[in-house]
Amino acid sequence: MALAQPREDQTGGFPSGFKVLPAALDEGAQAALLADVLAVLEAAPAYQPRMPKSGHPLSVTMTNCGPLGWVTDQAGGYRYQAQHPESGRPWPPMPARLLELWHRHGGYADPPEACLVNLYRAGAKMGLHIDQDEEAADAPVVSVSLGDTALFRIGGAQRRDPTRSLKLHSGALVVLGGAARHCYHGVDRIYPGSSALLPQDRLTGVRRINLTLRRVSRG
Ligand code: SIN
Ligand code: FE2
């Protein structure tokens, strides 16, 4: 039997299982979540991730919360691990607010195990990729955006497939479920100064934060 291929949704042109709630978090909810993220950053400072083999730095910096964190470095490549790669300490717990968003929007019984925190400065972007380091390939990825608007792009299961773009503003929530879970996606750019949410005295130069919730192991 042929494997299911991501299908284009008839109306929107986005892959099936792709859901965006452009304003899922109001200003109060964004501020509350930001406070949680600042506490995570205190406990687990952002580090500079690097591409496997080449050691080329990614343009974002990263940290995680939850029992597992997604990390990448020159020697070890892409992986999940329970400790911060620099401090060796366990990641801080996943804030209750994120668990609640996962259960409300993710439609998946088991809790997320990792929340990857991507910090975008002016000029940062994220090349087209598929999230595929998780054993629980049936679980959705739920992501939340805070701060400056990003130009997000999603295509199909093949890198050459046509893509669609949309802007993600502060408070937007995206679900990559179903076929969309296995589609290429990335961030082409951010729009520096489009949001005043992120406190520059605490987050120098960081213009956008994306939180990506993942279930890693099979339940
Ligand atoms: C990602 O795919 O890892 C990040 C997406 C985003 O920053 O919106
Ligand atoms: Fe991703």
PDB file of C-alpha atoms and ligand atoms in Angstrom:
ATOM      1  CA  MET A   1       0.000   0.000   0.000  1.00  0.00           C
ATOM      2  CA  ALA A   2       1.308   3.432  -0.890  1.00  0.00           C
ATOM      3  CA  LEU A   3       2.170   5.724   1.975  1.00  0.00           C
ATOM      4  CA  ALA A   4      -0.122   8.687   2.389  1.00  0.00           C
ATOM      5  CA  GLN A   5       1.354  11.744   0.718  1.00  0.00           C
ATOM      6  CA  PRO A   6       0.671  15.248   2.025  1.00  0.00           C
ATOM      7  CA  ARG A   7      -2.268  16.616   0.100  1.00  0.00           C
ATOM      8  CA  GLU A   8      -2.960  20.186  -0.770  1.00  0.00           C
ATOM      9  CA  ASP A   9      -6.026  21.424   1.035  1.00  0.00           C
ATOM     10  CA  GLN A  10      -8.598  22.315  -1.629  1.00  0.00           C
ATOM     11  CA  THR A  11      -9.372  25.726  -0.247  1.00  0.00           C
ATOM     12  CA  GLY A  12      -6.305  27.188   1.415  1.00  0.00           C
ATOM     13  CA  GLY A  13      -3.560  25.480  -0.547  1.00  0.00           C
ATOM     14  CA  PHE A  14      -1.864  24.487   2.692  1.00  0.00           C
ATOM     15  CA  PRO A  15      -1.141  20.834   3.454  1.00  0.00           C
ATOM     16  CA  SER A  16      -3.887  18.988   5.318  1.00  0.00           C
ATOM     17  CA  GLY A  17      -3.364  19.035   9.073  1.00  0.00           C
ATOM     18  CA  PHE A  18      -1.894  22.534   8.959  1.00  0.00           C
ATOM     19  CA  LYS A  19      -3.768  24.837  11.297  1.00  0.00           C
ATOM     20  CA  VAL A  20      -3.046  28.439  12.167  1.00  0.00           C
ATOM     21  CA  LEU A  21      -4.783  30.466  14.845  1.00  0.00           C
ATOM     22  CA  PRO A  22      -3.510  33.965  14.025  1.00  0.00           C
ATOM     23  CA  ALA A  23      -4.431  35.459  17.408  1.00  0.00           C
ATOM     24  CA  ALA A  24      -4.621  32.474  19.772  1.00  0.00           C
ATOM     25  CA  LEU A  25      -3.033  34.438  22.640  1.00  0.00           C
ATOM     26  CA  ASP A  26      -4.305  37.889  23.538  1.00  0.00           C
ATOM     27  CA  GLU A  27      -1.948  40.521  24.973  1.00  0.00           C
ATOM     28  CA  GLY A  28      -2.386  39.311  28.529  1.00  0.00           C
ATOM     29  CA  ALA A  29      -1.707  35.707  27.585  1.00  0.00           C
ATOM     30  CA  GLN A  30       1.364  36.732  25.583  1.00  0.00           C
ATOM     31  CA  ALA A  31       2.747  38.706  28.547  1.00  0.00           C
ATOM     32  CA  ALA A  32       2.138  35.783  30.900  1.00  0.00           C
ATOM     33  CA  LEU A  33       3.806  33.320  28.548  1.00  0.00           C
ATOM     34  CA  LEU A  34       6.713  35.716  28.026  1.00  0.00           C
ATOM     35  CA  ALA A  35       7.258  35.807  31.817  1.00  0.00           C
ATOM     36  CA  ASP A  36       7.424  32.002  31.778  1.00  0.00           C
ATOM     37  CA  VAL A  37       9.955  32.091  28.926  1.00  0.00           C
ATOM     38  CA  LEU A  38      12.132  34.663  30.704  1.00  0.00           C
ATOM     39  CA  ALA A  39      12.238  32.341  33.714  1.00  0.00           C
ATOM     40  CA  VAL A  40      13.225  29.439  31.442  1.00  0.00           C
ATOM     41  CA  LEU A  41      16.035  31.568  29.986  1.00  0.00           C
ATOM     42  CA  GLU A  42      17.310  32.379  33.484  1.00  0.00           C
ATOM     43  CA  ALA A  43      17.516  28.697  34.331  1.00  0.00           C
ATOM     44  CA  ALA A  44      18.717  27.534  30.910  1.00  0.00           C
ATOM     45  CA  PRO A  45      20.473  30.353  29.024  1.00  0.00           C
ATOM     46  CA  ALA A  46      20.300  30.329  25.236  1.00  0.00           C
ATOM     47  CA  TYR A  47      23.256  28.702  23.507  1.00  0.00           C
ATOM     48  CA  GLN A  48      24.591  28.899  19.945  1.00  0.00           C
ATOM     49  CA  PRO A  49      23.493  25.796  18.019  1.00  0.00           C
ATOM     50  CA  ARG A  50      25.708  24.549  15.192  1.00  0.00           C
ATOM     51  CA  MET A  51      25.094  22.426  12.125  1.00  0.00           C
ATOM     52  CA  PRO A  52      26.252  18.813  12.251  1.00  0.00           C
ATOM     53  CA  LYS A  53      29.625  18.202  10.564  1.00  0.00           C
ATOM     54  CA  SER A  54      30.216  21.744   9.204  1.00  0.00           C
ATOM     55  CA  GLY A  55      29.848  23.398  12.607  1.00  0.00           C
ATOM     56  CA  HIS A  56      28.207  26.330  10.841  1.00  0.00           C
ATOM     57  CA  PRO A  57      26.235  28.396  13.380  1.00  0.00           C
ATOM     58  CA  LEU A  58      22.468  28.625  13.002  1.00  0.00           C
ATOM     59  CA  SER A  59      21.195  32.204  12.877  1.00  0.00           C
ATOM     60  CA  VAL A  60      18.929  31.604  15.873  1.00  0.00           C
ATOM     61  CA  THR A  61      20.038  30.843  19.404  1.00  0.00           C
ATOM     62  CA  MET A  62      18.190  28.189  21.385  1.00  0.00           C
ATOM     63  CA  THR A  63      17.198  26.742  24.692  1.00  0.00           C
ATOM     64  CA  ASN A  64      14.535  24.245  25.807  1.00  0.00           C
ATOM     65  CA  CYS A  65      12.216  23.362  28.620  1.00  0.00           C
ATOM     66  CA  GLY A  66      10.558  20.084  29.505  1.00  0.00           C
ATOM     67  CA  PRO A  67      12.078  16.653  30.162  1.00  0.00           C
ATOM     68  CA  LEU A  68      13.864  16.682  26.798  1.00  0.00           C
ATOM     69  CA  GLY A  69      15.409  19.345  24.623  1.00  0.00           C
ATOM     70  CA  TRP A  70      16.332  19.420  20.943  1.00  0.00           C
ATOM     71  CA  VAL A  71      19.982  20.335  20.452  1.00  0.00           C
ATOM     72  CA  THR A  72      22.510  20.393  17.644  1.00  0.00           C
ATOM     73  CA  ASP A  73      26.277  20.779  17.571  1.00  0.00           C
ATOM     74  CA  GLN A  74      29.135  19.944  15.250  1.00  0.00           C
ATOM     75  CA  ALA A  75      30.142  16.679  16.892  1.00  0.00           C
ATOM     76  CA  GLY A  76      26.796  15.242  17.964  1.00  0.00           C
ATOM     77  CA  GLY A  77      24.360  16.481  15.314  1.00  0.00           C
ATOM     78  CA  TYR A  78      20.598  16.754  15.763  1.00  0.00           C
ATOM     79  CA  ARG A  79      19.236  15.010  18.846  1.00  0.00           C
ATOM     80  CA  TYR A  80      17.109  15.171  21.937  1.00  0.00           C
ATOM     81  CA  GLN A  81      18.751  15.102  25.324  1.00  0.00           C
ATOM     82  CA  ALA A  82      17.748  15.713  28.920  1.00  0.00           C
ATOM     83  CA  GLN A  83      20.556  18.182  29.709  1.00  0.00           C
ATOM     84  CA  HIS A  84      21.567  21.647  28.585  1.00  0.00           C
ATOM     85  CA  PRO A  85      24.604  21.162  26.318  1.00  0.00           C
ATOM     86  CA  GLU A  86      26.702  23.788  28.105  1.00  0.00           C
ATOM     87  CA  SER A  87      25.698  23.626  31.768  1.00  0.00           C
ATOM     88  CA  GLY A  88      24.913  19.888  31.798  1.00  0.00           C
ATOM     89  CA  ARG A  89      21.867  20.689  33.918  1.00  0.00           C
ATOM     90  CA  PRO A  90      18.382  19.294  33.307  1.00  0.00           C
ATOM     91  CA  TRP A  91      16.117  21.572  31.304  1.00  0.00           C
ATOM     92  CA  PRO A  92      13.649  23.580  33.417  1.00  0.00           C
ATOM     93  CA  PRO A  93      10.121  22.181  33.611  1.00  0.00           C
ATOM     94  CA  MET A  94       7.612  22.932  30.901  1.00  0.00           C
ATOM     95  CA  PRO A  95       5.378  25.818  32.063  1.00  0.00           C
ATOM     96  CA  ALA A  96       1.766  24.790  32.755  1.00  0.00           C
ATOM     97  CA  ARG A  97       0.591  27.396  30.243  1.00  0.00           C
ATOM     98  CA  LEU A  98       2.360  25.522  27.417  1.00  0.00           C
ATOM     99  CA  LEU A  99       0.941  22.164  28.494  1.00  0.00           C
ATOM    100  CA  GLU A 100      -2.488  23.734  28.433  1.00  0.00           C
ATOM    101  CA  LEU A 101      -2.003  25.063  24.878  1.00  0.00           C
ATOM    102  CA  TRP A 102      -0.814  21.640  23.729  1.00  0.00           C
ATOM    103  CA  HIS A 103      -3.853  19.884  25.146  1.00  0.00           C
ATOM    104  CA  ARG A 104      -6.279  22.524  23.903  1.00  0.00           C
ATOM    105  CA  HIS A 105      -4.966  22.732  20.340  1.00  0.00           C
ATOM    106  CA  GLY A 106      -2.817  19.656  19.707  1.00  0.00           C
ATOM    107  CA  GLY A 107      -5.468  16.969  19.996  1.00  0.00           C
ATOM    108  CA  TYR A 108      -2.936  14.421  21.274  1.00  0.00           C
ATOM    109  CA  ALA A 109      -3.382  12.509  24.513  1.00  0.00           C
ATOM    110  CA  ASP A 110       0.225  12.236  25.705  1.00  0.00           C
ATOM    111  CA  PRO A 111       1.920  15.400  26.949  1.00  0.00           C
ATOM    112  CA  PRO A 112       4.695  17.123  25.029  1.00  0.00           C
ATOM    113  CA  GLU A 113       8.202  16.228  26.202  1.00  0.00           C
ATOM    114  CA  ALA A 114      10.172  19.063  24.659  1.00  0.00           C
ATOM    115  CA  CYS A 115       9.653  22.737  24.092  1.00  0.00           C
ATOM    116  CA  LEU A 116      12.315  24.169  21.827  1.00  0.00           C
ATOM    117  CA  VAL A 117      12.764  27.911  22.319  1.00  0.00           C
ATOM    118  CA  ASN A 118      14.143  29.633  19.214  1.00  0.00           C
ATOM    119  CA  LEU A 119      15.390  33.205  19.634  1.00  0.00           C
ATOM    120  CA  TYR A 120      15.415  35.297  16.453  1.00  0.00           C
ATOM    121  CA  ARG A 121      17.447  38.479  16.200  1.00  0.00           C
ATOM    122  CA  ALA A 122      17.219  40.870  13.218  1.00  0.00           C
ATOM    123  CA  GLY A 123      18.380  38.926  10.165  1.00  0.00           C
ATOM    124  CA  ALA A 124      17.770  35.486  11.694  1.00  0.00           C
ATOM    125  CA  LYS A 125      15.873  32.882   9.711  1.00  0.00           C
ATOM    126  CA  MET A 126      15.248  29.155   9.642  1.00  0.00           C
ATOM    127  CA  GLY A 127      15.918  27.208   6.465  1.00  0.00           C
ATOM    128  CA  LEU A 128      13.351  24.769   5.083  1.00  0.00           C
ATOM    129  CA  HIS A 129      13.394  21.548   7.118  1.00  0.00           C
ATOM    130  CA  ILE A 130      11.164  18.752   8.370  1.00  0.00           C
ATOM    131  CA  ASP A 131      10.951  18.039  12.099  1.00  0.00           C
ATOM    132  CA  GLN A 132      11.922  14.373  12.024  1.00  0.00           C
ATOM    133  CA  ASP A 133      13.969  13.579  15.102  1.00  0.00           C
ATOM    134  CA  GLU A 134      10.909  12.416  17.054  1.00  0.00           C
ATOM    135  CA  GLU A 135       9.810   8.797  17.422  1.00  0.00           C
ATOM    136  CA  ALA A 136       6.220   9.910  17.962  1.00  0.00           C
ATOM    137  CA  ALA A 137       5.788  10.803  14.314  1.00  0.00           C
ATOM    138  CA  ASP A 138       1.993  10.767  14.709  1.00  0.00           C
ATOM    139  CA  ALA A 139       2.028  13.533  17.319  1.00  0.00           C
ATOM    140  CA  PRO A 140       1.530  17.092  16.119  1.00  0.00           C
ATOM    141  CA  VAL A 141       4.000  19.913  16.530  1.00  0.00           C
ATOM    142  CA  VAL A 142       2.419  22.946  18.180  1.00  0.00           C
ATOM    143  CA  SER A 143       4.210  26.269  17.927  1.00  0.00           C
ATOM    144  CA  VAL A 144       3.593  29.678  19.456  1.00  0.00           C
ATOM    145  CA  SER A 145       5.091  32.984  18.328  1.00  0.00           C
ATOM    146  CA  LEU A 146       5.959  35.972  20.531  1.00  0.00           C
ATOM    147  CA  GLY A 147       7.364  39.326  19.446  1.00  0.00           C
ATOM    148  CA  ASP A 148       8.098  40.470  15.929  1.00  0.00           C
ATOM    149  CA  THR A 149       6.166  39.111  12.970  1.00  0.00           C
ATOM    150  CA  ALA A 150       7.769  36.299  10.965  1.00  0.00           C
ATOM    151  CA  LEU A 151       7.315  35.244   7.373  1.00  0.00           C
ATOM    152  CA  PHE A 152       6.642  31.509   7.700  1.00  0.00           C
ATOM    153  CA  ARG A 153       6.753  29.164   4.726  1.00  0.00           C
ATOM    154  CA  ILE A 154       5.406  25.643   4.352  1.00  0.00           C
ATOM    155  CA  GLY A 155       5.625  23.265   1.409  1.00  0.00           C
ATOM    156  CA  GLY A 156       5.207  19.542   0.925  1.00  0.00           C
ATOM    157  CA  ALA A 157       6.989  16.308   1.747  1.00  0.00           C
ATOM    158  CA  GLN A 158       9.634  16.962  -0.908  1.00  0.00           C
ATOM    159  CA  ARG A 159      11.952  19.919  -0.762  1.00  0.00           C
ATOM    160  CA  ARG A 160      11.077  20.822  -4.361  1.00  0.00           C
ATOM    161  CA  ASP A 161       7.318  20.923  -3.700  1.00  0.00           C
ATOM    162  CA  PRO A 162       5.602  24.299  -4.057  1.00  0.00           C
ATOM    163  CA  THR A 163       5.390  26.373  -0.874  1.00  0.00           C
ATOM    164  CA  ARG A 164       2.946  28.834   0.633  1.00  0.00           C
ATOM    165  CA  SER A 165       3.878  31.688   2.939  1.00  0.00           C
ATOM    166  CA  LEU A 166       2.058  33.468   5.698  1.00  0.00           C
ATOM    167  CA  LYS A 167       2.910  35.998   8.372  1.00  0.00           C
ATOM    168  CA  LEU A 168       2.908  34.882  11.983  1.00  0.00           C
ATOM    169  CA  HIS A 169       2.272  37.737  14.384  1.00  0.00           C
ATOM    170  CA  SER A 170       2.836  37.756  18.120  1.00  0.00           C
ATOM    171  CA  GLY A 171       0.298  35.442  19.731  1.00  0.00           C
ATOM    172  CA  ALA A 172      -0.134  33.197  16.682  1.00  0.00           C
ATOM    173  CA  LEU A 173      -0.330  29.447  17.209  1.00  0.00           C
ATOM    174  CA  VAL A 174       0.420  26.888  14.514  1.00  0.00           C
ATOM    175  CA  VAL A 175      -0.357  23.176  14.542  1.00  0.00           C
ATOM    176  CA  LEU A 176       1.527  20.884  12.196  1.00  0.00           C
ATOM    177  CA  GLY A 177      -0.582  17.737  12.340  1.00  0.00           C
ATOM    178  CA  GLY A 178      -1.499  15.005   9.888  1.00  0.00           C
ATOM    179  CA  ALA A 179       0.295  15.338   6.566  1.00  0.00           C
ATOM    180  CA  ALA A 180       1.612  18.800   7.464  1.00  0.00           C
ATOM    181  CA  ARG A 181       3.619  17.221  10.278  1.00  0.00           C
ATOM    182  CA  HIS A 182       5.943  15.793   7.621  1.00  0.00           C
ATOM    183  CA  CYS A 183       6.175  18.834   5.380  1.00  0.00           C
ATOM    184  CA  TYR A 184       9.089  21.182   4.817  1.00  0.00           C
ATOM    185  CA  HIS A 185       8.720  24.502   6.598  1.00  0.00           C
ATOM    186  CA  GLY A 186      10.881  27.402   7.696  1.00  0.00           C
ATOM    187  CA  VAL A 187      11.078  31.113   8.421  1.00  0.00           C
ATOM    188  CA  ASP A 188      12.309  33.386   5.622  1.00  0.00           C
ATOM    189  CA  ARG A 189      12.624  36.514   7.701  1.00  0.00           C
ATOM    190  CA  ILE A 190      11.340  38.494  10.612  1.00  0.00           C
ATOM    191  CA  TYR A 191      10.138  42.100  10.570  1.00  0.00           C
ATOM    192  CA  PRO A 192      12.241  43.898  13.217  1.00  0.00           C
ATOM    193  CA  GLY A 193      10.273  46.455  15.207  1.00  0.00           C
ATOM    194  CA  SER A 194       6.841  45.079  14.316  1.00  0.00           C
ATOM    195  CA  SER A 195       6.128  44.223  17.963  1.00  0.00           C
ATOM    196  CA  ALA A 196       7.052  45.915  21.242  1.00  0.00           C
ATOM    197  CA  LEU A 197       6.456  42.793  23.338  1.00  0.00           C
ATOM    198  CA  LEU A 198       9.993  41.603  23.977  1.00  0.00           C
ATOM    199  CA  PRO A 199      11.816  43.574  26.710  1.00  0.00           C
ATOM    200  CA  GLN A 200      15.127  44.678  25.210  1.00  0.00           C
ATOM    201  CA  ASP A 201      16.659  45.237  28.652  1.00  0.00           C
ATOM    202  CA  ARG A 202      16.260  41.508  29.321  1.00  0.00           C
ATOM    203  CA  LEU A 203      16.562  40.154  25.773  1.00  0.00           C
ATOM    204  CA  THR A 204      19.119  42.287  24.012  1.00  0.00           C
ATOM    205  CA  GLY A 205      18.625  42.102  20.274  1.00  0.00           C
ATOM    206  CA  VAL A 206      16.096  39.263  20.454  1.00  0.00           C
ATOM    207  CA  ARG A 207      13.110  40.288  18.325  1.00  0.00           C
ATOM    208  CA  ARG A 208      11.081  37.099  18.086  1.00  0.00           C
ATOM    209  CA  ILE A 209      10.662  33.978  20.196  1.00  0.00           C
ATOM    210  CA  ASN A 210       9.154  30.805  18.786  1.00  0.00           C
ATOM    211  CA  LEU A 211       8.188  27.994  21.124  1.00  0.00           C
ATOM    212  CA  THR A 212       7.848  24.580  19.513  1.00  0.00           C
ATOM    213  CA  LEU A 213       6.189  21.816  21.491  1.00  0.00           C
ATOM    214  CA  ARG A 214       6.969  18.236  20.548  1.00  0.00           C
ATOM    215  CA  ARG A 215       6.141  14.752  21.728  1.00  0.00           C
ATOM    216  CA  VAL A 216       9.375  12.783  21.279  1.00  0.00           C
ATOM    217  CA  SER A 217       8.809   9.214  22.437  1.00  0.00           C
ATOM    218  CA  ARG A 218       5.885   6.934  21.717  1.00  0.00           C
ATOM    219  CA  GLY A 219       3.516   7.008  24.684  1.00  0.00           C
TER     220      GLY A 219
HETATM  221  C1  SIN B   1      10.748  25.726  13.497  1.00  0.00           C
HETATM  222  O1  SIN B   1      10.209  25.200  12.558  1.00  0.00           O
HETATM  223  O2  SIN B   1      11.552  25.107  14.200  1.00  0.00           O
HETATM  224  C2  SIN B   1      10.479  27.169  13.879  1.00  0.00           C
HETATM  225  C3  SIN B   1       9.295  27.765  13.219  1.00  0.00           C
HETATM  226  C4  SIN B   1       9.082  29.195  13.650  1.00  0.00           C
HETATM  227  O3  SIN B   1      10.015  29.832  14.157  1.00  0.00           O
HETATM  228  O4  SIN B   1       7.970  29.706  13.486  1.00  0.00           O
HETATM  229 FE   FE2 B   2      10.431  22.998  12.470  1.00  0.00          FE
END
